[in-house]
PDB file of C-alpha atoms in Angstrom:
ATOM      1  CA  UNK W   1     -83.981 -19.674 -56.272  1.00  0.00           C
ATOM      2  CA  UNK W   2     -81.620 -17.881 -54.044  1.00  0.00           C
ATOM      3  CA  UNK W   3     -78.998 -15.512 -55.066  1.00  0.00           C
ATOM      4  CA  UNK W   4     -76.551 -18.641 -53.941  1.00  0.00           C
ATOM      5  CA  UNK W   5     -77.918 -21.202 -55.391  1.00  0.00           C
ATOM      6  CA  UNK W   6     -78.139 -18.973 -59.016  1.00  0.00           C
ATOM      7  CA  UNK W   7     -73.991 -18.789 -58.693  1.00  0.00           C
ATOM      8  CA  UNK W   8     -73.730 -22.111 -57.620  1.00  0.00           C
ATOM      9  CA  UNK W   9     -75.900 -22.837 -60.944  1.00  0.00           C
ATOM     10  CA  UNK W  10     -73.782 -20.621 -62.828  1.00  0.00           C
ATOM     11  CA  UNK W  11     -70.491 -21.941 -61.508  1.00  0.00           C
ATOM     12  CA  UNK W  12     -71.411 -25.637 -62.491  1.00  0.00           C
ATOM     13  CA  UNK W  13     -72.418 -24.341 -66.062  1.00  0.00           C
ATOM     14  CA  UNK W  14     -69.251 -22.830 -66.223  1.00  0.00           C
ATOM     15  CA  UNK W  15     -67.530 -26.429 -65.714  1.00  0.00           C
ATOM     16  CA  UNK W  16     -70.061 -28.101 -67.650  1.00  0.00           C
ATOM     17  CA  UNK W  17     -68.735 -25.709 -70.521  1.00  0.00           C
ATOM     18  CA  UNK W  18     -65.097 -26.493 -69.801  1.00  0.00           C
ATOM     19  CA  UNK W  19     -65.049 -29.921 -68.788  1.00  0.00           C
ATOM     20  CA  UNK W  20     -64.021 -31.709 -72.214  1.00  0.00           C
ATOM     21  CA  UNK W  21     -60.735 -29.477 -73.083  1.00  0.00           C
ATOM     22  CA  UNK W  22     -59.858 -29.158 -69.140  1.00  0.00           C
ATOM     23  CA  UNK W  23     -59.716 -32.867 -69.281  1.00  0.00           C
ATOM     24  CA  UNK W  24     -57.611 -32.822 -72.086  1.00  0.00           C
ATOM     25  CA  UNK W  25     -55.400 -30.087 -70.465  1.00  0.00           C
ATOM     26  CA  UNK W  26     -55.213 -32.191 -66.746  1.00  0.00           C
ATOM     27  CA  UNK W  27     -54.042 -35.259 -68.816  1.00  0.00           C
ATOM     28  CA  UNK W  28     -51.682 -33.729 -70.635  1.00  0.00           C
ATOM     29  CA  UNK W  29     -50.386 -31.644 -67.220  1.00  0.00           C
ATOM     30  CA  UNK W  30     -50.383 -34.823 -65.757  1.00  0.00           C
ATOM     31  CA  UNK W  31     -47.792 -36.284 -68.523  1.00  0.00           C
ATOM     32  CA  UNK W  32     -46.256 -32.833 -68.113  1.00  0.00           C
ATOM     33  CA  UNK W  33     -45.611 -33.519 -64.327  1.00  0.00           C
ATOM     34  CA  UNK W  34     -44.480 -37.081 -64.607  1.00  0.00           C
ATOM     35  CA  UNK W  35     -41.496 -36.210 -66.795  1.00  0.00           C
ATOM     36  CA  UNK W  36     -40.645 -33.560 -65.126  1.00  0.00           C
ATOM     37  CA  UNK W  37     -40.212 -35.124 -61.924  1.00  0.00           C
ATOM     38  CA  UNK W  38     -38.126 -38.326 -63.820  1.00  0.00           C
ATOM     39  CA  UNK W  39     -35.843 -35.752 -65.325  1.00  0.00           C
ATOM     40  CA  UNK W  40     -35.380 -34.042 -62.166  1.00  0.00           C
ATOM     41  CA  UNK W  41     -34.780 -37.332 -60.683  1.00  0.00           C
ATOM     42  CA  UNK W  42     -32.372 -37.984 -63.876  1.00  0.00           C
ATOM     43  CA  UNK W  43     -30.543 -35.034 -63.304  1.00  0.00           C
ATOM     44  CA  UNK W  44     -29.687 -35.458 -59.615  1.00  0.00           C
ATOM     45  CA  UNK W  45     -28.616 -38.824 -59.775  1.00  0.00           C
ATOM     46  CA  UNK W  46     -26.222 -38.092 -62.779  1.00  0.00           C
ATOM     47  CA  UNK W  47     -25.113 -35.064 -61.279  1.00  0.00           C
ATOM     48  CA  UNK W  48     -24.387 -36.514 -57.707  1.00  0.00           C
ATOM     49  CA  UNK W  49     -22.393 -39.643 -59.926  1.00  0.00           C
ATOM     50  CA  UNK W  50     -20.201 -36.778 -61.705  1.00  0.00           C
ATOM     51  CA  UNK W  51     -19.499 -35.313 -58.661  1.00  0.00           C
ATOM     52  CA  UNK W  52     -18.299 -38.524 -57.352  1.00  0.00           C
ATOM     53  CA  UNK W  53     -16.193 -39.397 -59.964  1.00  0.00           C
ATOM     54  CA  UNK W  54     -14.774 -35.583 -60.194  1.00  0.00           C
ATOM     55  CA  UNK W  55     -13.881 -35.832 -56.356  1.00  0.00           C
ATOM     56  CA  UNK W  56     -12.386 -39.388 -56.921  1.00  0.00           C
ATOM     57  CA  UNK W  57     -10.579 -38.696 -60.383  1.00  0.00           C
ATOM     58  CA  UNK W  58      -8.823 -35.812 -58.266  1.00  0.00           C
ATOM     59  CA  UNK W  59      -7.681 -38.392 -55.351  1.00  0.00           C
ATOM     60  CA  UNK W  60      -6.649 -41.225 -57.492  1.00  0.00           C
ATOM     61  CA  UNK W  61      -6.364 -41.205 -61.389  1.00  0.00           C
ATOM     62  CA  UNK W  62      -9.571 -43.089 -63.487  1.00  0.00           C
ATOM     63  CA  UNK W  63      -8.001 -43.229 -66.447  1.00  0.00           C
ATOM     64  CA  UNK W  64      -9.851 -44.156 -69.747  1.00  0.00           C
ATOM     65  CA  UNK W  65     -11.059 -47.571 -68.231  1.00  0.00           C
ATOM     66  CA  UNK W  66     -12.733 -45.623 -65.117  1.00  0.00           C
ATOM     67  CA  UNK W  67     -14.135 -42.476 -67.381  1.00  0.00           C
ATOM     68  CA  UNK W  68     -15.621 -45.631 -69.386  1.00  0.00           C
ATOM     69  CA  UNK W  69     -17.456 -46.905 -66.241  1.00  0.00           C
ATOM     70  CA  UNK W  70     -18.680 -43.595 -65.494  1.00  0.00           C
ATOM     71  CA  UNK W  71     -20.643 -43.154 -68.531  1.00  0.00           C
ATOM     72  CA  UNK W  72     -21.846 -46.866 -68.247  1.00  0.00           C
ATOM     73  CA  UNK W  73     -23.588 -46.010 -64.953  1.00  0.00           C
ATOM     74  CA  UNK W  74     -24.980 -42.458 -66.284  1.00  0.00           C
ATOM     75  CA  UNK W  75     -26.617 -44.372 -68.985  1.00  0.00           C
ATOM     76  CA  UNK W  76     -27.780 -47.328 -67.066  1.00  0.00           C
ATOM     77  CA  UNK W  77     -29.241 -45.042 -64.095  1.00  0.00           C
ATOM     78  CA  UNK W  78     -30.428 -42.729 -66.607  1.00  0.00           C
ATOM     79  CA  UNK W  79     -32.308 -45.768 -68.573  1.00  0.00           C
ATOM     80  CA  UNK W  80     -33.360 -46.937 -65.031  1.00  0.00           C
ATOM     81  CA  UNK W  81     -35.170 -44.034 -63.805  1.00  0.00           C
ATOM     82  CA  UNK W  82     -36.409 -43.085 -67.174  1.00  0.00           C
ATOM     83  CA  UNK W  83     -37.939 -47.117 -67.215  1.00  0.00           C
ATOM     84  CA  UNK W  84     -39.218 -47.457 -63.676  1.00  0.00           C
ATOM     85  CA  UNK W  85     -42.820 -47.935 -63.221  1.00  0.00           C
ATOM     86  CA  UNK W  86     -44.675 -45.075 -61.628  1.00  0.00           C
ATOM     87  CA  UNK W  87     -46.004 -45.071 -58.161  1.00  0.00           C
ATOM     88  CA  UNK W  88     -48.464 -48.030 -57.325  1.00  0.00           C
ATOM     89  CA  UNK W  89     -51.967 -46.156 -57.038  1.00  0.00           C
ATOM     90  CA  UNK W  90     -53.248 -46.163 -53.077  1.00  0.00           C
ATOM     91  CA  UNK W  91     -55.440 -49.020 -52.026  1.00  0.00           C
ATOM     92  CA  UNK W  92     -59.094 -47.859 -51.593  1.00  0.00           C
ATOM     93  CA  UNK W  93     -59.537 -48.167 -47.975  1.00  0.00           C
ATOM     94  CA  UNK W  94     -56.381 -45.875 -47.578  1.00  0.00           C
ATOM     95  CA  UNK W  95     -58.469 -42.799 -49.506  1.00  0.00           C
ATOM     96  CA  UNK W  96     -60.586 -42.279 -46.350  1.00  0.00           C
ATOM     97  CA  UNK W  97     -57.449 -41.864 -44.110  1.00  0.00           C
ATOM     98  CA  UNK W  98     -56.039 -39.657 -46.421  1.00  0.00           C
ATOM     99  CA  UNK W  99     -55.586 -36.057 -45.977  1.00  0.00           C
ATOM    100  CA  UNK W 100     -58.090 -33.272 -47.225  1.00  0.00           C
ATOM    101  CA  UNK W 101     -55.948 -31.665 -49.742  1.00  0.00           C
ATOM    102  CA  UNK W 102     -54.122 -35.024 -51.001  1.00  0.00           C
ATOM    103  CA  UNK W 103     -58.090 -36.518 -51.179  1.00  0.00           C
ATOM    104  CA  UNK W 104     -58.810 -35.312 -54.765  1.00  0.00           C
ATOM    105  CA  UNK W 105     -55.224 -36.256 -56.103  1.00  0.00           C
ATOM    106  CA  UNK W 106     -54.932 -39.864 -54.840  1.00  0.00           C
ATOM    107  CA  UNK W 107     -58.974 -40.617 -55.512  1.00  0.00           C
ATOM    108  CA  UNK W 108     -57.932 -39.381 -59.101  1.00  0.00           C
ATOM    109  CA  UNK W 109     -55.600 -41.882 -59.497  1.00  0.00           C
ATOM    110  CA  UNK W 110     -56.991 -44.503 -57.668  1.00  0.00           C
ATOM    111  CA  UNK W 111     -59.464 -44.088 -60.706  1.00  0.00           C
ATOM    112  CA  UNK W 112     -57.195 -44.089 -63.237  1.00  0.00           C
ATOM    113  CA  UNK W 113     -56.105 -47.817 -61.741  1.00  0.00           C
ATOM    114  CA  UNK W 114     -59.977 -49.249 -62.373  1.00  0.00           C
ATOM    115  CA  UNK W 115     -60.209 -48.106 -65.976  1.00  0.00           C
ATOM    116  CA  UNK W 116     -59.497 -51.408 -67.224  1.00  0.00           C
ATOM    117  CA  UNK W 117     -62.177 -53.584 -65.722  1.00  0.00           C
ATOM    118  CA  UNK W 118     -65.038 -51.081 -66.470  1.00  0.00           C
ATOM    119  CA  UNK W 119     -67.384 -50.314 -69.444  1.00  0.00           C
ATOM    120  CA  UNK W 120     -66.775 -47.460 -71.872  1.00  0.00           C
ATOM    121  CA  UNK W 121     -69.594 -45.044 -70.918  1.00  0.00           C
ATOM    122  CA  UNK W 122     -68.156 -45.474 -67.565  1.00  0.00           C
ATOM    123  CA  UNK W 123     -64.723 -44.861 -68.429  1.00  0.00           C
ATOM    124  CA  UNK W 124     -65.807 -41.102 -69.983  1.00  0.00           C
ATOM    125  CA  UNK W 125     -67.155 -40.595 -66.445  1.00  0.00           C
ATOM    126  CA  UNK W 126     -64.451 -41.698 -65.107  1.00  0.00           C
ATOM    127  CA  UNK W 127     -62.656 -39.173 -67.118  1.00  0.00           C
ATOM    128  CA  UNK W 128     -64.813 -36.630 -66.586  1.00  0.00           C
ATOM    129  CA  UNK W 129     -64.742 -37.338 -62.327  1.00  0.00           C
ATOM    130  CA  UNK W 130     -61.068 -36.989 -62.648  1.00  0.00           C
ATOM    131  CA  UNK W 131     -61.252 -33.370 -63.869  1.00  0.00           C
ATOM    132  CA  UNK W 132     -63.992 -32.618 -61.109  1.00  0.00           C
ATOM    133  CA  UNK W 133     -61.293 -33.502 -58.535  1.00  0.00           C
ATOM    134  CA  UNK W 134     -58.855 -32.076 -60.004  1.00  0.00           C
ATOM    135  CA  UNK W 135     -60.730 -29.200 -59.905  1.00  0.00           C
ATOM    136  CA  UNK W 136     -61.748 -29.301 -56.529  1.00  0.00           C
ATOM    137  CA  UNK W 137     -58.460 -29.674 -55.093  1.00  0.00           C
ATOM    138  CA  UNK W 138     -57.490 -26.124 -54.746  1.00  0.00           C
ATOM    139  CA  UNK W 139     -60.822 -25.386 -52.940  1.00  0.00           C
ATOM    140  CA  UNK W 140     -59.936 -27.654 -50.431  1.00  0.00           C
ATOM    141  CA  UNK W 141     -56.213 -25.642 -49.561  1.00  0.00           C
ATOM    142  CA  UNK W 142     -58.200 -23.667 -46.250  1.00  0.00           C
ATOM    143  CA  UNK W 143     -59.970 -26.994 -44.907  1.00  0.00           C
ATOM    144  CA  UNK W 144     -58.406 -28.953 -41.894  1.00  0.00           C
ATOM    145  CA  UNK W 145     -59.354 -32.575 -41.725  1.00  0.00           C
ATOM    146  CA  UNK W 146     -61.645 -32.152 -38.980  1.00  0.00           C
ATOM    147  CA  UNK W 147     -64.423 -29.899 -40.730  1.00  0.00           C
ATOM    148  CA  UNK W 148     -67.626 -30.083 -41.477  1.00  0.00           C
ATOM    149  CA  UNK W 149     -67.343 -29.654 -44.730  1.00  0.00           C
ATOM    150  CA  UNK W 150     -63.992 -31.728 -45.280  1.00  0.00           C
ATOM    151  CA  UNK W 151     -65.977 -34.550 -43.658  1.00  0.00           C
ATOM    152  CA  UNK W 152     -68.676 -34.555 -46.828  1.00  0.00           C
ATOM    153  CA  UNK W 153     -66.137 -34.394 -49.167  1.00  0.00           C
ATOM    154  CA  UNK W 154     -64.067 -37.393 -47.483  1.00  0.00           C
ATOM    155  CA  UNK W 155     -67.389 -39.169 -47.429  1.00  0.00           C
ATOM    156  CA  UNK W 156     -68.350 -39.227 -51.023  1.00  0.00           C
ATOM    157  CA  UNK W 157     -64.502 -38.848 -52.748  1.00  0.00           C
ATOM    158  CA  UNK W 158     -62.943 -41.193 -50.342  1.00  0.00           C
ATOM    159  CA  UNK W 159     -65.991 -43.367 -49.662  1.00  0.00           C
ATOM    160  CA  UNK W 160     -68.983 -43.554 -52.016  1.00  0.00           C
ATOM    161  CA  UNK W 161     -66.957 -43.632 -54.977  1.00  0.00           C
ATOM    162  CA  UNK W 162     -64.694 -46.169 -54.174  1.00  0.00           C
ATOM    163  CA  UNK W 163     -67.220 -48.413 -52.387  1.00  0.00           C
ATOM    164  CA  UNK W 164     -69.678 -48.153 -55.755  1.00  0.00           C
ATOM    165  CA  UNK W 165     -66.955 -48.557 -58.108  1.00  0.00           C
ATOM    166  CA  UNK W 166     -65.600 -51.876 -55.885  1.00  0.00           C
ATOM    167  CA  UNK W 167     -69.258 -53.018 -55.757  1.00  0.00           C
ATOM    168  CA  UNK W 168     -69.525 -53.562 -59.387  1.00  0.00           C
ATOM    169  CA  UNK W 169     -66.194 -54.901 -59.771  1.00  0.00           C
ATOM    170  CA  UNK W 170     -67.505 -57.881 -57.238  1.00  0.00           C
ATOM    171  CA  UNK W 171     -69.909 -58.647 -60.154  1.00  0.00           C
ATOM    172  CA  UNK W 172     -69.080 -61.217 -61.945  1.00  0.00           C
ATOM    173  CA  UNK W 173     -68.307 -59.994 -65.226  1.00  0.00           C
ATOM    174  CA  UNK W 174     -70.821 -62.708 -67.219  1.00  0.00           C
ATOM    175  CA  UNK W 175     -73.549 -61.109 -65.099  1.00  0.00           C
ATOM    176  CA  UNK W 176     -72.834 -57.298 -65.815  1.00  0.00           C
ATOM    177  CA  UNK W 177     -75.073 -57.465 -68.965  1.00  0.00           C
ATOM    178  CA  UNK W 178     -78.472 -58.737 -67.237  1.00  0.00           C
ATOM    179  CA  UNK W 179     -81.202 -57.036 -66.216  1.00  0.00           C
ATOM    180  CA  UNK W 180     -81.939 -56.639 -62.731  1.00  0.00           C
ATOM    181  CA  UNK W 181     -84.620 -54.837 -61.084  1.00  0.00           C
ATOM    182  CA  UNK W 182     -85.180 -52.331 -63.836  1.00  0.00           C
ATOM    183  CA  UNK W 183     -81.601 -52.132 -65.013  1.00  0.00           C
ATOM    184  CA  UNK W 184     -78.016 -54.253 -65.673  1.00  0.00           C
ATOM    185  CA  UNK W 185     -75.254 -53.591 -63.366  1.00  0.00           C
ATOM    186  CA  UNK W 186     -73.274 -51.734 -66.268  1.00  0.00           C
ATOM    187  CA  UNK W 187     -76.339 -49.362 -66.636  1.00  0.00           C
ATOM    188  CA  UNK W 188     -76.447 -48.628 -62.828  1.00  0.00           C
ATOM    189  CA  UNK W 189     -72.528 -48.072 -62.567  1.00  0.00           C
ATOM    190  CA  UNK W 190     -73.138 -45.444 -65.512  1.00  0.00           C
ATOM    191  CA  UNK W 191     -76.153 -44.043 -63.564  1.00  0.00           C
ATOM    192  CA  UNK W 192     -74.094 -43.438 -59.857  1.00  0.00           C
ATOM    193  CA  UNK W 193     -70.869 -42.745 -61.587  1.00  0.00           C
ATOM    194  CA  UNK W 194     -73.324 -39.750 -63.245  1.00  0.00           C
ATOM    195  CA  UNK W 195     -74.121 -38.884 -59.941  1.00  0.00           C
ATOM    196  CA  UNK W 196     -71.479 -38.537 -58.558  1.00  0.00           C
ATOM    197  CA  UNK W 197     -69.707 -36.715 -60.891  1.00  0.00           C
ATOM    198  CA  UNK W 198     -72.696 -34.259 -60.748  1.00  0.00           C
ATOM    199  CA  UNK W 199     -72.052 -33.795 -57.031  1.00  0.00           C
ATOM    200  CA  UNK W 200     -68.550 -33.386 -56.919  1.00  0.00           C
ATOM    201  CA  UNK W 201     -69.252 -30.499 -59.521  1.00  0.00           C
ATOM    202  CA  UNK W 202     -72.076 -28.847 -57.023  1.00  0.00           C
ATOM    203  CA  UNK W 203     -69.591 -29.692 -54.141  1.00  0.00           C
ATOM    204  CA  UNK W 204     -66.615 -27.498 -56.257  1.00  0.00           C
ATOM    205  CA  UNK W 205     -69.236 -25.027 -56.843  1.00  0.00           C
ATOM    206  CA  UNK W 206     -70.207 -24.009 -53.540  1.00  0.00           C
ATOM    207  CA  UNK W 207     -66.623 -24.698 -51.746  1.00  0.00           C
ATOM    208  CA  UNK W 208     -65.740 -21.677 -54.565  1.00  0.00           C
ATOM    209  CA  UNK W 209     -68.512 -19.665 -53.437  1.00  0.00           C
ATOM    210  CA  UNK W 210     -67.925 -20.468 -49.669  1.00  0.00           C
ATOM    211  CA  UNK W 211     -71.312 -21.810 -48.862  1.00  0.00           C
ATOM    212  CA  UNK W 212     -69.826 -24.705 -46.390  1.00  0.00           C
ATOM    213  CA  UNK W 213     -73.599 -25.556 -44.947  1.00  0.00           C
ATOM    214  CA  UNK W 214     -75.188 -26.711 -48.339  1.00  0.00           C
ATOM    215  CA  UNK W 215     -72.498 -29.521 -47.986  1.00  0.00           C
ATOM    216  CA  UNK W 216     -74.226 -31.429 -45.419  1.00  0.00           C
ATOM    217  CA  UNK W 217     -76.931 -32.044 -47.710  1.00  0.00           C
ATOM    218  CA  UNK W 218     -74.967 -33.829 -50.031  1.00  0.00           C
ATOM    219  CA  UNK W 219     -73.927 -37.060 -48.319  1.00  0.00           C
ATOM    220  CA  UNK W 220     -78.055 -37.561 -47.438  1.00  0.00           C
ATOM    221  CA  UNK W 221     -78.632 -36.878 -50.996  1.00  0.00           C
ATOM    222  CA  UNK W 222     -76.532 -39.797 -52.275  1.00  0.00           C
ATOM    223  CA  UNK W 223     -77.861 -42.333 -49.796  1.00  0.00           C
ATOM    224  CA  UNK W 224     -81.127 -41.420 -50.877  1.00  0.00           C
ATOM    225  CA  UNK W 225     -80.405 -41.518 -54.846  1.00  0.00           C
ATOM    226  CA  UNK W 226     -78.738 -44.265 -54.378  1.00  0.00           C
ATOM    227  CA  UNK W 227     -81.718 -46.132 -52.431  1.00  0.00           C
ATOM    228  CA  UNK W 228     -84.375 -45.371 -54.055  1.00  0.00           C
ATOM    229  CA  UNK W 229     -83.269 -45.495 -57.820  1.00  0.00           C
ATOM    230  CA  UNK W 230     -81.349 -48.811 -57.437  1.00  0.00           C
ATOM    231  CA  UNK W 231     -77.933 -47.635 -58.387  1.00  0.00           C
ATOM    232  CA  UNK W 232     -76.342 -48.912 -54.959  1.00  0.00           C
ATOM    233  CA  UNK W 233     -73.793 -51.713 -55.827  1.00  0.00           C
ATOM    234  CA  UNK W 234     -75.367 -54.830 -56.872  1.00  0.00           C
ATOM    235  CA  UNK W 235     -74.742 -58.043 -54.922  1.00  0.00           C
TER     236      UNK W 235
END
């Protein structure tokens, strides 16, 4: 074993170790985030209505009646930003056009938007995927959406993973239980989503050590795995 491939070892182990509280930590920083961008949003829009009714109160008098209104619409647009639904998650065939460094964000919660419709086991793979990609996003800062190695990473974050994951989802969810060549469709989404997970890990791993070549290897890798151990999606 190479001197590389001993840190690339040693850098997966290190994530391995990790994994379980730094998905606890990304959820939680991802709860974090979304409030603090509502409040923010909260804040502006309250502020820019006081300003308003400041620059209007000194032009023409509100009186109690227009003070009354004013606090009406800081609670209602409070209430309504506080309320509003969150971003719609990006359709899957949008991932592949995204851009390198949004990639790992928007796969991440194009995930979190398939949770309901698959198995547990999956699900903690799922979970565990969504800290590999959050973890590879920083390592992907320095890559311009025409390299080499951006192009791997596009391929299985913005393409394998979505295409398996839609593949079982075309299953029809009476058949997802039954044995087919070897295995049921819920035991060979468990099986890819494992290897993928694995490879977005080893993908993190060398990015960190900057050993761009060994990603070519990993889109062959996949199609092979895939292939020959019957985890592509099943019809």
């Amino acid at each position: 074993m190479s001197d590389v491939d001993r840190q690339v070892a040693m850098a997966r182990e290190v994530l391995d170790r990790t994994s379980a509280s730094y998905r606890d930590g990304a959820v939680r920083k991802q709860r974090v985030n979304e409030v603090a961008r509502r409040l923010t949003r909260i804040a502006l829009a309250d502020g820019a209505i006081l300003a308003a009714a400041i620059i209007l109160g000194l032009i023409v008098p509100i009186g109690m009646f227009g003070a009354l209104a004013v606090m009406a619409l800081l609670v209602a647009t409070t209430l309504l930003i506080a309320l509003a639904p969150g971003p719609p998650p990006p359709r899957a065939e949008k991932l592949r056009e995204a851009p390198i460094q949004a990639l790992p964000s928007q796969t991440a919660r194009w995930l979190q938007s398939q949770r309901a419709a698959l198995p547990a086991p999956a699900i903690t793979l799922v979970d565990q995927i969504g800290v590999r990609l959050d973890t590879l996003a920083p390592q992907l800062a320095a890559l311009g959406n025409d390299d080499p190695a951006a192009a791997e990473v596009r391929k299985l974050v913005g393409e394998q993973l979505p295409e398996f994951i839609n593949g079982y989802a075309r299953v029809p969810r009476e058949l997802r239980g039954v044995e087919r060549n070897g295995a049921t469709p819920d035991a060979q989404l468990v099986e890819g989503l494992r290897v993928i997970e694995g490879q977005i890990g080893e993908m993190t791993a060398q990015l960190a050590q900057g050993d761009l070549d060994q990603l070519a290897t990993h889109g062959r890798y996949l199609e092979i795995k895939y292939r020959g151990d019957g985890v592509d999606s099943p019809p």
